[in-house]
Amino acid sequence: MATISPIDLQKALKGADYPARRDDLIALAKDNGADDALVERLANAPEDEFDGPNDVQKAVFQNE
């Protein structure tokens, strides 16, 4: 699997409005040209809604 950095995640979620639902963040990441591996990580995040970018980052990188 490709290595995903916090910077990649920030770029993928540029323009996000919080709180945000997981599905909305996935759509935004795809629109921003995110790597499939990053989109998959978002899709597998345990939360359905995020209060801010720090919450997203914790969910995406929790098992690393």
Coordinates of N, CA and C in Angstrom, one line a residue, residues 6-41:
P6 N 0.5 13.0 6.5 CA -0.5 14.0 6.9 C -0.7 15.1 5.9
I7 N 0.4 15.4 5.2 CA 0.4 16.5 4.2 C -0.5 16.1 3.0
D8 N -0.4 14.8 2.6 CA -1.3 14.3 1.6 C -2.8 14.4 2.0
L9 N -3.0 14.1 3.2 CA -4.4 14.2 3.7 C -4.9 15.6 3.7
Q10 N -4.0 16.6 4.2 CA -4.4 18.0 4.2 C -4.7 18.5 2.8
K11 N -3.9 18.1 1.8 CA -4.1 18.5 0.4 C -5.4 17.9 -0.1
A12 N -5.7 16.6 0.2 CA -6.9 16.0 -0.2 C -8.2 16.6 0.3
L13 N -8.1 17.2 1.5 CA -9.2 17.8 2.2 C -9.3 19.3 2.1
K14 N -8.5 19.8 1.2 CA -8.5 21.3 1.1 C -9.8 21.8 0.7
G15 N -10.3 22.8 1.5 CA -11.6 23.4 1.2 C -12.8 22.7 2.0
A16 N -12.4 21.8 2.9 CA -13.5 21.1 3.6 C -14.1 22.1 4.7
D17 N -15.4 21.9 4.9 CA -16.1 22.7 5.9 C -16.4 21.7 7.0
Y18 N -16.1 22.1 8.2 CA -16.4 21.2 9.4 C -17.5 21.8 10.3
P19 N -18.3 21.0 11.0 CA -18.2 19.5 11.0 C -18.5 18.9 9.6
A20 N -17.9 17.8 9.3 CA -18.1 17.2 8.0 C -18.4 15.7 8.1
R21 N -19.2 15.2 7.3 CA -19.5 13.8 7.2 C -18.5 13.0 6.4
R22 N -18.2 11.8 6.8 CA -17.2 11.0 6.1 C -17.4 10.9 4.6
D23 N -18.7 10.7 4.2 CA -19.0 10.6 2.7 C -18.7 11.9 2.0
D24 N -18.9 13.1 2.6 CA -18.6 14.3 2.0 C -17.1 14.5 1.9
L25 N -16.3 14.1 2.9 CA -14.9 14.2 2.8 C -14.3 13.3 1.8
I26 N -14.9 12.1 1.6 CA -14.4 11.2 0.5 C -14.7 11.8 -0.8
A27 N -15.8 12.4 -1.0 CA -16.1 13.0 -2.3 C -15.2 14.2 -2.6
L28 N -14.9 15.0 -1.5 CA -14.0 16.1 -1.7 C -12.6 15.6 -2.0
A29 N -12.1 14.6 -1.3 CA -10.8 14.0 -1.6 C -10.7 13.6 -3.0
K30 N -11.7 12.9 -3.5 CA -11.7 12.5 -4.9 C -11.6 13.6 -5.9
D31 N -12.4 14.7 -5.6 CA -12.4 15.9 -6.4 C -11.1 16.6 -6.4
N32 N -10.4 16.5 -5.3 CA -9.0 17.1 -5.1 C -7.9 16.2 -5.6
G33 N -8.3 15.1 -6.3 CA -7.3 14.2 -6.9 C -6.5 13.3 -5.9
A34 N -7.1 12.9 -4.8 CA -6.5 12.1 -3.8 C -6.2 10.7 -4.3
D35 N -5.1 10.1 -3.9 CA -4.7 8.8 -4.2 C -5.8 7.8 -3.7
D36 N -6.0 6.7 -4.4 CA -7.0 5.7 -4.0 C -6.7 5.2 -2.6
A37 N -5.5 5.0 -2.2 CA -5.2 4.5 -0.9 C -5.7 5.5 0.2
L38 N -5.5 6.8 -0.1 CA -6.0 7.7 0.9 C -7.5 7.7 1.0
V39 N -8.2 7.6 -0.2 CA -9.7 7.6 -0.2 C -10.1 6.3 0.6
E40 N -9.4 5.2 0.4 CA -9.8 4.0 1.1 C -9.6 4.1 2.6
R41 N -8.6 4.8 3.0 CA -8.4 5.1 4.5 C -9.5 5.9 5.0

